Amino acid sequence: MTVKTMDAQALSEVNYPMQSLDWLIRLIGFDTVSRHSNLALIEDVQAYCEQLGLIVDLTFNDAKNKANLFVTVPAGKNADEVNHGLVLSGHTDVVPVDGQEWASDPFTATIRGDKLYGRGACDMKGFIACALTLLPQAAQLSKTGKLRRPLHLALSFDEEVGCLGAPLILADLKARSITPDYCIVGEPTNMTMVVAHKGIAVYRCRVHGKSAHSSLTAQGVNAISYASRLIGYVDALAEEISHRDDNDNLFDVPYSTLSVGTIQGGTATNIVPNLCEFTFDYRNLPHMTQNDILAPIQKKVAELSAQMQARAADTGIELVQEESVPAMTDNDSAELQALIAALTGDNERHKVAYATEGGQFTNAGIPTIICGPGSIEQAHKADEFVALSEIARCDGFLQKLLESCKVN
């Protein structure tokens, strides 16, 4: 893979931290859209880490064309916390650019004004670039015995398609008896502290009806009609859960949501359709579970299926879960929150509707917050960008974080 870079003269005119920008430009040059391999990027980072004398661990997907990377800067010889430490976590995959109109090549970083443009600029190669820039300083502290707690870097694959890589990292850490004290996920938050987020579950519903000529509707079972009844029920349930007494006003959307996203069915207007499929997602507040909506929906599915089968035996409704990402809670992260507030000078806590790998870390017993450069409003769009000032802020934040890890 050829790594594309921006014009050297343009880069030399930027008055911001050069090392992190160099890394960000380098990372954007790797086309790591989730349907592609991320190995070229991972191997590049691996070589960099090994040049620093660090030991890199990789975990692969089944096809061996994608890998997670986990590297540890060990604590000094006299440090107390050998197997603990702090994880900086980021995902290497990015969303596609298909159908988007970009002003410049999305895989060649371009600086225009005070912003750097490119796919992954904010989501979330900007944070990874800053973390990689920090590693040489951390490695030097380790060599001189001045690093009080280990610093870990975790880079995952396939976050954008269901957070598929992080569980392999966490399983590997458990097998190696590494129990980090804290984790910071560097998703874009404008360098504010996000302490909790919703979970997400995606379901596909297949309604199997029976075809007939549209002039003989009684001989068929209309899959679209029954799908519409179930969709109507999902919408009504969404309205119901939005008015629960235990909603959380600290979230940007203070209630759990249900939303139908896609639908497909039918062959022609004069044919009673025998198949209709639709998908919906459920984004739950951390104190709610999938069963809060799944149980009533399954009951409705059974009711409608019985009605269909009373007319034709081989009909019915199939409900399949396609994705599941747990919510991130703030139950055990008070100490980490206090540390981040002290480092940033900002005591405000935020809770968000989008999901990250943070929920998988908290499920593994690792207190986690989200804090990274850029705005989530720029993610997944054409001309995705990160403000150069955000990269500078992230660099400053990580420098203070490293200072907090030094031997007093």
CSV table of N, CA, C and O in Angstrom, one decimal, residues 86-91 121-131 134 153-154 182-197 328 333 336-352 354-359 361-362 367-376 386 389-401:
chain,number,residue,atom,x,y,z
A,86,LEU,N,-2.6,2.5,32.5
A,86,LEU,CA,-3.6,3.3,31.8
A,86,LEU,C,-3.6,2.9,30.3
A,86,LEU,O,-2.5,2.9,29.7
A,87,VAL,N,-4.8,2.7,29.7
A,87,VAL,CA,-4.9,2.3,28.3
A,87,VAL,C,-5.4,3.6,27.5
A,87,VAL,O,-6.3,4.2,27.9
A,88,LEU,N,-4.7,3.9,26.5
A,88,LEU,CA,-5.2,4.8,25.5
A,88,LEU,C,-5.7,4.0,24.3
A,88,LEU,O,-5.0,3.2,23.7
A,89,SER,N,-7.0,4.1,24.0
A,89,SER,CA,-7.6,3.2,23.0
A,89,SER,C,-8.2,4.0,21.8
A,89,SER,O,-8.8,5.0,22.0
A,90,GLY,N,-8.0,3.3,20.7
A,90,GLY,CA,-8.5,3.9,19.4
A,90,GLY,C,-8.8,2.9,18.4
A,90,GLY,O,-8.1,1.8,18.4
A,91,HIS,N,-9.7,3.1,17.5
A,91,HIS,CA,-9.9,2.2,16.4
A,91,HIS,C,-9.3,2.7,15.1
A,91,HIS,O,-9.3,3.9,14.8
A,121,ALA,N,-9.9,11.9,10.0
A,121,ALA,CA,-9.2,13.0,10.7
A,121,ALA,C,-9.6,13.2,12.1
A,121,ALA,O,-8.8,13.4,13.0
A,122,CYS,N,-11.0,13.1,12.3
A,122,CYS,CA,-11.4,13.2,13.7
A,122,CYS,C,-11.9,11.9,14.2
A,122,CYS,O,-11.8,11.7,15.5
A,123,ASP,N,-12.3,11.0,13.4
A,123,ASP,CA,-12.8,9.7,13.8
A,123,ASP,C,-12.0,8.5,13.3
A,123,ASP,O,-12.4,7.9,12.3
A,124,MET,N,-11.0,8.1,14.0
A,124,MET,CA,-10.4,8.8,15.1
A,124,MET,C,-8.9,8.7,15.1
A,124,MET,O,-8.2,8.5,16.1
A,125,LYS,N,-8.4,9.0,13.9
A,125,LYS,CA,-6.9,8.9,13.7
A,125,LYS,C,-6.2,10.1,14.3
A,125,LYS,O,-5.0,10.0,14.6
A,126,GLY,N,-6.9,11.2,14.6
A,126,GLY,CA,-6.3,12.3,15.3
A,126,GLY,C,-5.8,11.9,16.6
A,126,GLY,O,-4.6,12.2,17.0
A,127,PHE,N,-6.6,11.3,17.4
A,127,PHE,CA,-6.2,10.8,18.7
A,127,PHE,C,-5.1,9.8,18.7
A,127,PHE,O,-4.1,9.9,19.4
A,128,ILE,N,-5.2,8.9,17.7
A,128,ILE,CA,-4.1,7.9,17.6
A,128,ILE,C,-2.8,8.5,17.3
A,128,ILE,O,-1.7,8.2,17.8
A,129,ALA,N,-2.8,9.6,16.4
A,129,ALA,CA,-1.6,10.3,16.1
A,129,ALA,C,-0.9,10.9,17.3
A,129,ALA,O,0.3,10.8,17.5
A,130,CYS,N,-1.7,11.5,18.1
A,130,CYS,CA,-1.2,12.2,19.4
A,130,CYS,C,-0.7,11.1,20.3
A,130,CYS,O,0.4,11.3,21.0
A,131,ALA,N,-1.3,10.0,20.4
A,131,ALA,CA,-0.9,8.9,21.3
A,131,ALA,C,0.5,8.3,20.8
A,131,ALA,O,1.4,8.1,21.6
A,134,LEU,N,3.3,10.5,21.7
A,134,LEU,CA,3.7,10.4,23.1
A,134,LEU,C,4.6,9.3,23.5
A,134,LEU,O,5.3,9.3,24.5
A,153,LEU,N,-1.2,1.2,24.8
A,153,LEU,CA,-1.9,1.7,23.6
A,153,LEU,C,-2.6,0.5,23.0
A,153,LEU,O,-2.0,-0.5,22.7
A,154,ALA,N,-3.9,0.7,22.8
A,154,ALA,CA,-4.7,-0.4,22.1
A,154,ALA,C,-5.3,0.2,20.9
A,154,ALA,O,-6.1,1.2,20.9
A,182,TYR,N,-7.4,2.1,34.3
A,182,TYR,CA,-8.3,3.0,33.6
A,182,TYR,C,-8.1,2.8,32.1
A,182,TYR,O,-7.1,2.3,31.6
A,183,CYS,N,-9.1,3.4,31.3
A,183,CYS,CA,-9.0,3.5,29.9
A,183,CYS,C,-9.5,4.8,29.4
A,183,CYS,O,-10.6,5.3,29.9
A,184,ILE,N,-8.9,5.4,28.5
A,184,ILE,CA,-9.4,6.6,27.8
A,184,ILE,C,-9.5,6.2,26.3
A,184,ILE,O,-8.6,5.9,25.6
A,185,VAL,N,-10.8,6.3,25.9
A,185,VAL,CA,-11.1,6.1,24.5
A,185,VAL,C,-11.1,7.4,23.8
A,185,VAL,O,-11.9,8.3,24.2
A,186,GLY,N,-10.3,7.6,22.7
A,186,GLY,CA,-10.1,8.9,22.1
A,186,GLY,C,-11.1,9.3,21.0
A,186,GLY,O,-10.7,10.0,20.1
A,187,GLU,N,-12.3,8.9,21.1
A,187,GLU,CA,-13.3,9.3,20.1
A,187,GLU,C,-13.5,10.8,20.2
A,187,GLU,O,-13.2,11.4,21.3
A,188,PRO,N,-13.9,11.4,19.1
A,188,PRO,CA,-14.0,12.9,19.1
A,188,PRO,C,-15.0,13.5,20.1
A,188,PRO,O,-16.2,13.2,19.9
A,189,THR,N,-14.6,14.3,21.0
A,189,THR,CA,-15.5,14.9,22.0
A,189,THR,C,-15.2,16.4,22.2
A,189,THR,O,-15.6,17.0,23.2
A,190,ASN,N,-14.4,16.9,21.3
A,190,ASN,CA,-13.9,18.3,21.5
A,190,ASN,C,-13.1,18.4,22.7
A,190,ASN,O,-13.1,19.5,23.4
A,191,MET,N,-12.4,17.3,23.1
A,191,MET,CA,-11.6,17.3,24.3
A,191,MET,C,-12.3,17.5,25.6
A,191,MET,O,-11.8,17.9,26.6
A,192,THR,N,-13.7,17.3,25.6
A,192,THR,CA,-14.4,17.3,26.8
A,192,THR,C,-14.6,15.9,27.3
A,192,THR,O,-14.3,14.9,26.6
A,193,MET,N,-15.0,15.7,28.5
A,193,MET,CA,-15.1,14.4,29.1
A,193,MET,C,-16.5,13.8,29.0
A,193,MET,O,-17.5,14.3,29.5
A,194,VAL,N,-16.5,12.6,28.3
A,194,VAL,CA,-17.8,11.9,28.2
A,194,VAL,C,-17.7,10.7,29.2
A,194,VAL,O,-16.7,9.9,29.1
A,195,VAL,N,-18.6,10.6,30.1
A,195,VAL,CA,-18.5,9.5,31.1
A,195,VAL,C,-19.4,8.4,30.9
A,195,VAL,O,-19.3,7.3,31.6
A,196,ALA,N,-20.4,8.5,30.0
A,196,ALA,CA,-21.3,7.4,29.7
A,196,ALA,C,-21.9,7.5,28.3
A,196,ALA,O,-22.0,8.6,27.8
A,197,HIS,N,-22.2,6.4,27.8
A,197,HIS,CA,-22.9,6.4,26.5
A,197,HIS,C,-23.9,5.2,26.4
A,197,HIS,O,-23.8,4.3,27.2
A,328,MET,N,-21.8,2.2,27.9
A,328,MET,CA,-20.7,2.5,28.9
A,328,MET,C,-21.2,3.2,30.1
A,328,MET,O,-22.0,4.2,29.9
A,333,SER,N,-16.0,5.0,37.6
A,333,SER,CA,-15.0,5.8,37.0
A,333,SER,C,-14.8,7.1,37.8
A,333,SER,O,-14.2,8.1,37.2
A,336,LEU,N,-11.1,8.2,37.9
A,336,LEU,CA,-10.6,8.6,36.6
A,336,LEU,C,-11.2,10.0,36.2
A,336,LEU,O,-10.5,10.8,35.6
A,337,GLN,N,-12.5,10.2,36.5
A,337,GLN,CA,-13.1,11.4,36.1
A,337,GLN,C,-12.4,12.6,36.9
A,337,GLN,O,-12.2,13.7,36.3
A,338,ALA,N,-12.1,12.4,38.1
A,338,ALA,CA,-11.4,13.4,38.9
A,338,ALA,C,-10.0,13.7,38.3
A,338,ALA,O,-9.6,14.9,38.2
A,339,LEU,N,-9.3,12.7,37.8
A,339,LEU,CA,-8.0,12.9,37.2
A,339,LEU,C,-8.2,13.7,35.9
A,339,LEU,O,-7.4,14.7,35.7
A,340,ILE,N,-9.1,13.3,35.1
A,340,ILE,CA,-9.3,14.0,33.8
A,340,ILE,C,-9.7,15.5,34.0
A,340,ILE,O,-9.3,16.4,33.4
A,341,ALA,N,-10.6,15.7,35.0
A,341,ALA,CA,-11.1,17.0,35.3
A,341,ALA,C,-9.9,17.9,35.7
A,341,ALA,O,-9.8,19.1,35.4
A,342,ALA,N,-9.0,17.3,36.6
A,342,ALA,CA,-7.8,18.0,37.0
A,342,ALA,C,-6.9,18.4,35.9
A,342,ALA,O,-6.3,19.5,35.8
A,343,LEU,N,-6.8,17.5,34.9
A,343,LEU,CA,-5.8,17.7,33.8
A,343,LEU,C,-6.4,18.7,32.8
A,343,LEU,O,-5.6,19.4,32.2
A,344,THR,N,-7.7,18.6,32.6
A,344,THR,CA,-8.3,19.5,31.6
A,344,THR,C,-8.8,20.8,32.1
A,344,THR,O,-9.0,21.8,31.4
A,345,GLY,N,-8.9,20.9,33.5
A,345,GLY,CA,-9.5,22.1,34.1
A,345,GLY,C,-11.0,22.3,33.8
A,345,GLY,O,-11.5,23.3,34.0
A,346,ASP,N,-11.6,21.2,33.4
A,346,ASP,CA,-13.0,21.2,33.1
A,346,ASP,C,-13.8,20.1,33.9
A,346,ASP,O,-13.5,18.9,33.7
A,347,ASN,N,-14.6,20.5,34.8
A,347,ASN,CA,-15.4,19.6,35.6
A,347,ASN,C,-16.6,19.0,35.0
A,347,ASN,O,-17.3,18.2,35.6
A,348,GLU,N,-17.0,19.5,33.9
A,348,GLU,CA,-18.3,19.1,33.3
A,348,GLU,C,-18.2,17.7,32.7
A,348,GLU,O,-17.2,17.3,32.1
A,349,ARG,N,-19.3,16.9,33.0
A,349,ARG,CA,-19.4,15.5,32.6
A,349,ARG,C,-20.5,15.5,31.5
A,349,ARG,O,-21.5,16.1,31.7
A,350,HIS,N,-20.3,14.7,30.5
A,350,HIS,CA,-21.2,14.6,29.4
A,350,HIS,C,-21.6,13.1,29.2
A,350,HIS,O,-20.8,12.2,29.5
A,351,LYS,N,-22.8,12.9,28.7
A,351,LYS,CA,-23.3,11.5,28.3
A,351,LYS,C,-23.9,11.6,26.9
A,351,LYS,O,-24.6,12.6,26.6
A,352,VAL,N,-23.6,10.6,26.1
A,352,VAL,CA,-24.0,10.7,24.7
A,352,VAL,C,-24.7,9.5,24.2
A,352,VAL,O,-24.7,8.4,24.8
A,354,TYR,N,-24.3,8.1,21.0
A,354,TYR,CA,-23.6,7.2,20.2
A,354,TYR,C,-22.8,6.2,21.0
A,354,TYR,O,-22.5,6.4,22.2
A,355,ALA,N,-22.5,5.1,20.4
A,355,ALA,CA,-21.8,4.0,21.1
A,355,ALA,C,-20.3,3.9,20.7
A,355,ALA,O,-19.9,4.3,19.5
A,356,THR,N,-19.5,3.4,21.6
A,356,THR,CA,-18.0,3.3,21.3
A,356,THR,C,-17.6,1.9,21.9
A,356,THR,O,-18.4,1.2,22.4
A,357,GLU,N,-16.3,1.7,21.8
A,357,GLU,CA,-15.7,0.5,22.5
A,357,GLU,C,-15.7,0.7,24.0
A,357,GLU,O,-15.3,-0.3,24.7
A,358,GLY,N,-16.0,1.9,24.5
A,358,GLY,CA,-15.9,2.1,25.9
A,358,GLY,C,-16.8,1.2,26.7
A,358,GLY,O,-16.4,0.8,27.8
A,359,GLY,N,-17.9,0.8,26.2
A,359,GLY,CA,-18.8,-0.1,26.9
A,359,GLY,C,-18.2,-1.5,27.1
A,359,GLY,O,-18.4,-2.1,28.1
A,361,PHE,N,-15.0,-2.0,27.4
A,361,PHE,CA,-14.0,-1.9,28.5
A,361,PHE,C,-14.6,-1.8,29.8
A,361,PHE,O,-14.1,-2.5,30.8
A,362,THR,N,-15.7,-1.1,30.0
A,362,THR,CA,-16.4,-1.0,31.3
A,362,THR,C,-17.0,-2.4,31.7
A,362,THR,O,-17.0,-2.8,32.8
A,367,PRO,N,-12.6,0.9,34.4
A,367,PRO,CA,-13.2,2.3,34.4
A,367,PRO,C,-12.7,3.1,33.2
A,367,PRO,O,-11.5,3.1,32.9
A,368,THR,N,-13.7,3.7,32.4
A,368,THR,CA,-13.4,4.3,31.1
A,368,THR,C,-14.1,5.6,31.0
A,368,THR,O,-15.2,5.8,31.4
A,369,ILE,N,-13.4,6.5,30.3
A,369,ILE,CA,-14.0,7.7,29.8
A,369,ILE,C,-13.7,7.9,28.4
A,369,ILE,O,-12.7,7.3,27.9
A,370,ILE,N,-14.4,8.8,27.7
A,370,ILE,CA,-14.1,9.1,26.3
A,370,ILE,C,-13.7,10.6,26.3
A,370,ILE,O,-14.3,11.5,26.8
A,371,CYS,N,-12.5,10.8,25.6
A,371,CYS,CA,-12.0,12.2,25.5
A,371,CYS,C,-11.0,12.2,24.3
A,371,CYS,O,-10.0,11.5,24.3
A,372,GLY,N,-11.4,13.0,23.3
A,372,GLY,CA,-10.5,13.0,22.1
A,372,GLY,C,-10.7,14.3,21.3
A,372,GLY,O,-11.7,15.0,21.5
A,373,PRO,N,-9.8,14.5,20.3
A,373,PRO,CA,-9.9,15.8,19.5
A,373,PRO,C,-10.9,15.7,18.4
A,373,PRO,O,-11.2,14.6,17.9
A,374,GLY,N,-11.5,16.8,18.1
A,374,GLY,CA,-12.5,16.9,17.0
A,374,GLY,C,-13.9,16.7,17.5
A,374,GLY,O,-14.2,16.4,18.7
A,375,SER,N,-14.8,16.9,16.6
A,375,SER,CA,-16.3,16.9,16.9
A,375,SER,C,-16.9,15.7,16.2
A,375,SER,O,-16.7,15.4,15.0
A,376,ILE,N,-17.8,15.0,16.9
A,376,ILE,CA,-18.5,13.9,16.4
A,376,ILE,C,-19.4,14.4,15.2
A,376,ILE,O,-19.8,13.6,14.3
A,386,VAL,N,-10.5,17.8,11.3
A,386,VAL,CA,-10.2,18.1,12.7
A,386,VAL,C,-9.5,19.4,12.7
A,386,VAL,O,-8.7,19.7,11.9
A,389,SER,N,-6.2,23.2,16.1
A,389,SER,CA,-6.1,23.5,17.6
A,389,SER,C,-6.5,22.3,18.4
A,389,SER,O,-6.1,22.2,19.6
A,390,GLU,N,-7.4,21.5,17.9
A,390,GLU,CA,-7.8,20.3,18.7
A,390,GLU,C,-6.7,19.3,18.8
A,390,GLU,O,-6.5,18.7,19.9
A,391,ILE,N,-5.9,19.1,17.8
A,391,ILE,CA,-4.7,18.3,17.9
A,391,ILE,C,-3.7,18.8,18.9
A,391,ILE,O,-3.2,18.1,19.7
A,392,ALA,N,-3.6,20.2,18.9
A,392,ALA,CA,-2.7,20.8,19.9
A,392,ALA,C,-3.2,20.6,21.3
A,392,ALA,O,-2.4,20.3,22.2
A,393,ARG,N,-4.5,20.7,21.5
A,393,ARG,CA,-5.1,20.5,22.8
A,393,ARG,C,-5.0,19.0,23.3
A,393,ARG,O,-4.7,18.7,24.4
A,394,CYS,N,-5.1,18.1,22.3
A,394,CYS,CA,-4.9,16.7,22.7
A,394,CYS,C,-3.5,16.4,23.1
A,394,CYS,O,-3.2,15.7,24.0
A,395,ASP,N,-2.6,17.0,22.3
A,395,ASP,CA,-1.1,16.8,22.7
A,395,ASP,C,-0.9,17.3,24.1
A,395,ASP,O,-0.2,16.7,24.9
A,396,GLY,N,-1.4,18.5,24.4
A,396,GLY,CA,-1.2,19.0,25.7
A,396,GLY,C,-1.8,18.2,26.8
A,396,GLY,O,-1.3,18.0,27.9
A,397,PHE,N,-3.0,17.7,26.5
A,397,PHE,CA,-3.7,16.8,27.5
A,397,PHE,C,-2.9,15.5,27.8
A,397,PHE,O,-2.7,15.1,28.9
A,398,LEU,N,-2.4,14.9,26.7
A,398,LEU,CA,-1.6,13.7,26.9
A,398,LEU,C,-0.3,13.9,27.6
A,398,LEU,O,0.2,13.0,28.3
A,399,GLN,N,0.3,15.1,27.3
A,399,GLN,CA,1.5,15.4,28.1
A,399,GLN,C,1.2,15.5,29.6
A,399,GLN,O,2.0,15.0,30.4
A,400,LYS,N,0.1,16.1,29.9
A,400,LYS,CA,-0.2,16.2,31.4
A,400,LYS,C,-0.5,14.8,31.9
A,400,LYS,O,-0.2,14.5,33.1
A,401,LEU,N,-1.2,14.0,31.1
A,401,LEU,CA,-1.5,12.6,31.5
A,401,LEU,C,-0.2,11.8,31.8
A,401,LEU,O,-0.1,11.1,32.8
